[in-house]
Coordinates of C-alpha atoms and ligand atoms in Angstrom, one line a residue:
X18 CA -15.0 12.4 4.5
X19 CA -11.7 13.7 3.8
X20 CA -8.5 11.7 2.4
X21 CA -5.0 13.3 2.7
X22 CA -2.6 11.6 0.4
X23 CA 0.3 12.0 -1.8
X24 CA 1.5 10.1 -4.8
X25 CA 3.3 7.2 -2.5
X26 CA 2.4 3.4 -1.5
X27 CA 0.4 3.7 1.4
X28 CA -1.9 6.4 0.5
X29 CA -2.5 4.0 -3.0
X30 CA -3.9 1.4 -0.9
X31 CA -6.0 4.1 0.6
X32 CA -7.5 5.9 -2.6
X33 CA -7.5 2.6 -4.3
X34 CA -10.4 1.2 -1.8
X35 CA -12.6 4.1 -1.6
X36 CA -12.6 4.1 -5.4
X37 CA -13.1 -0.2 -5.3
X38 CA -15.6 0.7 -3.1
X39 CA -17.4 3.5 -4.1
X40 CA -17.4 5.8 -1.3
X41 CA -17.6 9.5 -1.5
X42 CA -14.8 11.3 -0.7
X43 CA -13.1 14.6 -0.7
X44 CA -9.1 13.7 -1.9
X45 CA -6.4 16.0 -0.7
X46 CA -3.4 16.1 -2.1
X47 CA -0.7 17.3 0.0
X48 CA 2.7 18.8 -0.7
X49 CA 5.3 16.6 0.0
X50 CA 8.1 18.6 -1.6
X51 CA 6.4 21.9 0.0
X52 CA 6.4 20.8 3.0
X53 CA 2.7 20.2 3.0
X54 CA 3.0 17.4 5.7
X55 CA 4.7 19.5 8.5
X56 CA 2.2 22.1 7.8
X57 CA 0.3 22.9 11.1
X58 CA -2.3 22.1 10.3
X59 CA -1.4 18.9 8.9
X60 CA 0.4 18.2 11.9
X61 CA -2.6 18.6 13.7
X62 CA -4.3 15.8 12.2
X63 CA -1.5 13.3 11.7
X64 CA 1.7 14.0 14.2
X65 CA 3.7 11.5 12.1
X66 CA 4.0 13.8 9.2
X67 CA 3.0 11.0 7.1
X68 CA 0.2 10.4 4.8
X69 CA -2.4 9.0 4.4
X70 CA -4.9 10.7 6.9
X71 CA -8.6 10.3 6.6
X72 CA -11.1 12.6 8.6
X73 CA -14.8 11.6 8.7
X74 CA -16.7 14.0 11.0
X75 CA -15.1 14.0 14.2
X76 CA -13.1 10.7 12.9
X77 CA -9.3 11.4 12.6
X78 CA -7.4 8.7 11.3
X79 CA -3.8 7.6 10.2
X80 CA -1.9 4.5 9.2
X81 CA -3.6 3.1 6.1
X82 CA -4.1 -0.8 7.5
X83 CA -6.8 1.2 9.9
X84 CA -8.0 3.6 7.3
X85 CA -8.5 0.4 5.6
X86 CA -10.8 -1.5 8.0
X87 CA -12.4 1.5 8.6
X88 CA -13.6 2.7 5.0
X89 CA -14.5 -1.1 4.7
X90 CA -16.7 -1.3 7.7
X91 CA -18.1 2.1 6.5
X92 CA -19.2 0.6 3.5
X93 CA -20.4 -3.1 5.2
X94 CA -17.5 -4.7 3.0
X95 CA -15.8 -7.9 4.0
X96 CA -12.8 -6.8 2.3
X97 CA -12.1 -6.3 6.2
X98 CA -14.0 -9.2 7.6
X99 CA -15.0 -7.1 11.0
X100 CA -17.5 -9.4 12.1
X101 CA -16.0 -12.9 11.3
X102 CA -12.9 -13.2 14.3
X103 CA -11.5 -16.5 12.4
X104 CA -11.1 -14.5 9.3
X105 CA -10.3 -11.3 10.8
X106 CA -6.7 -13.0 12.4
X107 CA -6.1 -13.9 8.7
X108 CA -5.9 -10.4 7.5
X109 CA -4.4 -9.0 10.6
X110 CA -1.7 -11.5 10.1
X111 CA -0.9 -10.4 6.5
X112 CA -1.1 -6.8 7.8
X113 CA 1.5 -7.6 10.8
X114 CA 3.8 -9.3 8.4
X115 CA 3.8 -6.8 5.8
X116 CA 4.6 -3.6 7.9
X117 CA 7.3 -5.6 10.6
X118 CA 9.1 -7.7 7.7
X119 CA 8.1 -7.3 3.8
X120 CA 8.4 -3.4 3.7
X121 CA 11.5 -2.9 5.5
X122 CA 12.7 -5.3 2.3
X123 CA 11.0 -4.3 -0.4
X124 CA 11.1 -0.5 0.5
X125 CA 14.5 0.4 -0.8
X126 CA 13.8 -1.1 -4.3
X127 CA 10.4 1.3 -4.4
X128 CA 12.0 4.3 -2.9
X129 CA 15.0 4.1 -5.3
X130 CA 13.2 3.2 -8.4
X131 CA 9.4 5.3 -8.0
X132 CA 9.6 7.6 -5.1
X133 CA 13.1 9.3 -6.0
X134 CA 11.5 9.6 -10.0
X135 CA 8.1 10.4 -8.8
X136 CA 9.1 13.3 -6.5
X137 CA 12.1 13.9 -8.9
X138 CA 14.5 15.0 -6.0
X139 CA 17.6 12.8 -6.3
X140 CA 18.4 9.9 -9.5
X141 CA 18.4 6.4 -8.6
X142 CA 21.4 4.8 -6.6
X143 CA 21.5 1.3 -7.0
X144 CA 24.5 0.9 -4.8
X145 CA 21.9 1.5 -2.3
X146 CA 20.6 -1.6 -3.0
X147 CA 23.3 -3.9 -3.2
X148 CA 22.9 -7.0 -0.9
X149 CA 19.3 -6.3 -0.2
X150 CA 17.8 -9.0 -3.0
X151 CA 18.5 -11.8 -0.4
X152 CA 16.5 -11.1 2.4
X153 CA 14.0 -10.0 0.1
X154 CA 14.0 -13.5 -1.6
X155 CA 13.5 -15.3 1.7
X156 CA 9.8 -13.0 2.2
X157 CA 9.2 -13.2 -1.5
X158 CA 9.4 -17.2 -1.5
X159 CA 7.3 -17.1 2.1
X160 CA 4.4 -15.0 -0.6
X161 CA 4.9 -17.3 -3.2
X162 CA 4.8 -20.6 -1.1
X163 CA 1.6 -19.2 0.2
X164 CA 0.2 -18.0 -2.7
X165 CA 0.5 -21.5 -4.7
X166 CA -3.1 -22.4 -5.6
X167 CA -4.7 -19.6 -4.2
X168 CA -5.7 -16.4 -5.9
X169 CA -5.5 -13.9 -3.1
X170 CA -3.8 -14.0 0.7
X171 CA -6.5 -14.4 2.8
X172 CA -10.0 -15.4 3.8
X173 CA -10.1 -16.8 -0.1
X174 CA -11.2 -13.7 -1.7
X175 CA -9.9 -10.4 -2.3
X176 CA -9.8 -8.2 1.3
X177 CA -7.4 -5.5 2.6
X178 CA -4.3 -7.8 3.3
X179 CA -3.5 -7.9 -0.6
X180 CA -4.0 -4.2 -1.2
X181 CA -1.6 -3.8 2.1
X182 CA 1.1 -6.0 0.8
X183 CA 1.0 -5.7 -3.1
X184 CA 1.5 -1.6 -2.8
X185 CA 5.0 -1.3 -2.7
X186 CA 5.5 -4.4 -4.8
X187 CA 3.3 -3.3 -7.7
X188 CA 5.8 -1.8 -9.4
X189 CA 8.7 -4.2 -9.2
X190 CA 9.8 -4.0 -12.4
X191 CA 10.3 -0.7 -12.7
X192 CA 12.1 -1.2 -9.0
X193 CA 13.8 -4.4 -10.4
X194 CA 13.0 -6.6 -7.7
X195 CA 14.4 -10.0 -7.8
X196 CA 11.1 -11.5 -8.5
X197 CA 11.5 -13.6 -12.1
X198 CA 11.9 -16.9 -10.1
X199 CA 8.6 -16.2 -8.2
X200 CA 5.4 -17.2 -10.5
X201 CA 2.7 -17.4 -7.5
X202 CA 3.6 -13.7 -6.5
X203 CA 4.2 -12.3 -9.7
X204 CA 0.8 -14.1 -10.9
X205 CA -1.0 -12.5 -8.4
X206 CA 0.4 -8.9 -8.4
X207 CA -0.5 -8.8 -12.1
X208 CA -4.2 -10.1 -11.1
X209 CA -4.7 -7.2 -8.7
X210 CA -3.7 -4.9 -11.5
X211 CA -7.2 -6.4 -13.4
X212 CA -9.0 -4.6 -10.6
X213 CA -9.7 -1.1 -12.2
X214 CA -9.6 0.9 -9.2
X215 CA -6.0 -0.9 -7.7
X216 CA -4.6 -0.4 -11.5
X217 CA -5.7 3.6 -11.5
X218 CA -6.1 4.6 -7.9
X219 CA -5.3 8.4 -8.6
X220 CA -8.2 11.2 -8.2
X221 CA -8.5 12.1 -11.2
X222 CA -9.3 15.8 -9.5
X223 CA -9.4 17.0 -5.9
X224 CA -8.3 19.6 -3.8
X225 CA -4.6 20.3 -2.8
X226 CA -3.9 21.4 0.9
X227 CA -3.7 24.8 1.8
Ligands
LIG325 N1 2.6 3.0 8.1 C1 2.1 4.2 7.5 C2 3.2 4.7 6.5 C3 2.9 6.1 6.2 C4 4.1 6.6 5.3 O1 5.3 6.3 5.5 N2 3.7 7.4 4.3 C5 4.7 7.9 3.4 C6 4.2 7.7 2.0 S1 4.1 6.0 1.5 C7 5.0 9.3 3.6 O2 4.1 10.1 4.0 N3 6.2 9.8 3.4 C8 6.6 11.2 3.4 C9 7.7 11.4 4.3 O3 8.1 10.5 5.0 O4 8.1 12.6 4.4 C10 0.8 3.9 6.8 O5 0.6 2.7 6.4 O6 0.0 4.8 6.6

């Protein structure tokens, strides 16, 4: 099994499960400021231009909620509950929610703050920011509402929906998002960082794409 991936958010989720659940895997690491991901033969495998990809055999696989469910049913986890249907709606819901509403909010404050240091091609602009704390306020209250007396989003125990929606957010202070009024969420995002493999998802070695 093959994992494409570059230093970003959804790849993290991605590298952080195999490594959570101790699959074998061959990790990739693409070019971004090469161009790595409109490579050909990049392209071939994932026509967004986008990573993560994960190929298993004659398994070719992008967007990381599916690479998710998929590594988990390879390994019989119910980290993606794929044979309970009441719990599976749970996650799916958390998934849905997270890619429609929470990351259009909280992705400026990440790709400001970590992707423009990480891939060092432009400094920070908070201008780009400005008037964006309020709508992501509104989603971070719907988290912490939710997240009052519970320990993870769904199903009651740790599953895919938390990797999926904490990604981005794990590094809001750094991105200074407006979360110091938020306990629940805040609470919880520093819990996940307890998990070894969520706190250091990064092969430590691995292959870079031809
Ligand atoms: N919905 C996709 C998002 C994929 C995505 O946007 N990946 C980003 C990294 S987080 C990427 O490849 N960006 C490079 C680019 O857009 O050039 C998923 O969950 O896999």
């Amino acid at each position: 099994m093959q994992i494409y991936w570059i230093k970003a958010q959804a790849p993290r989720r991605v590298l952080a499960l195999v490594k959570h659940l101790g699959l074998a895997a061959d990790f990739i690491e693409v070019d971004l400021m090469g161009g790595g991901l409109k490579a050909p033969a990049y392209a071939a495998l994932n026509p967004n231009l986008k990573a993560p990809t994960l190929v298993d055999g004659d398994m070719v696989l992008w967007e990381s909620s599916a690479i998710m469910a998929y590594l988990c049913i390879k390994a019989g986890s119910d980290m993606w509950p794929a044979h309970n249907p009441a719990e599976q709606v749970q996650v799916l819901q958390w998934l849905s929610w997270c890619d429609h509403h929470w990351s259009p909010a909280v992705g400026p404050f990440y790709f400001e703050h970590v992707v423009k240091a990480t891939f060092r091609f432009a400094e920070t602009d908070r201008s780009a920011l400005v008037g964006k704390d309020k709508e992501l306020q509104k989603l971070a209250k719907v988290l912490d509402d939710h997240l009052a007396g519970r320990d993870y989003l769904a199903c009651g125990r740790l599953t895919i929906a938390d990797f999926q929606v904490a990604s981005m957010a794990n590094y809001w202070r750094e991105s200074e998002m407006p979360f110091d009024g938020f306990p629940n969420l805040t609470a919880w995002l520093e819990r996940l960082k307890q998990i070894p493999a969520w706190a250091d998802p990064w092969p430590a070695d691995g292959q870079v794409a031809a």
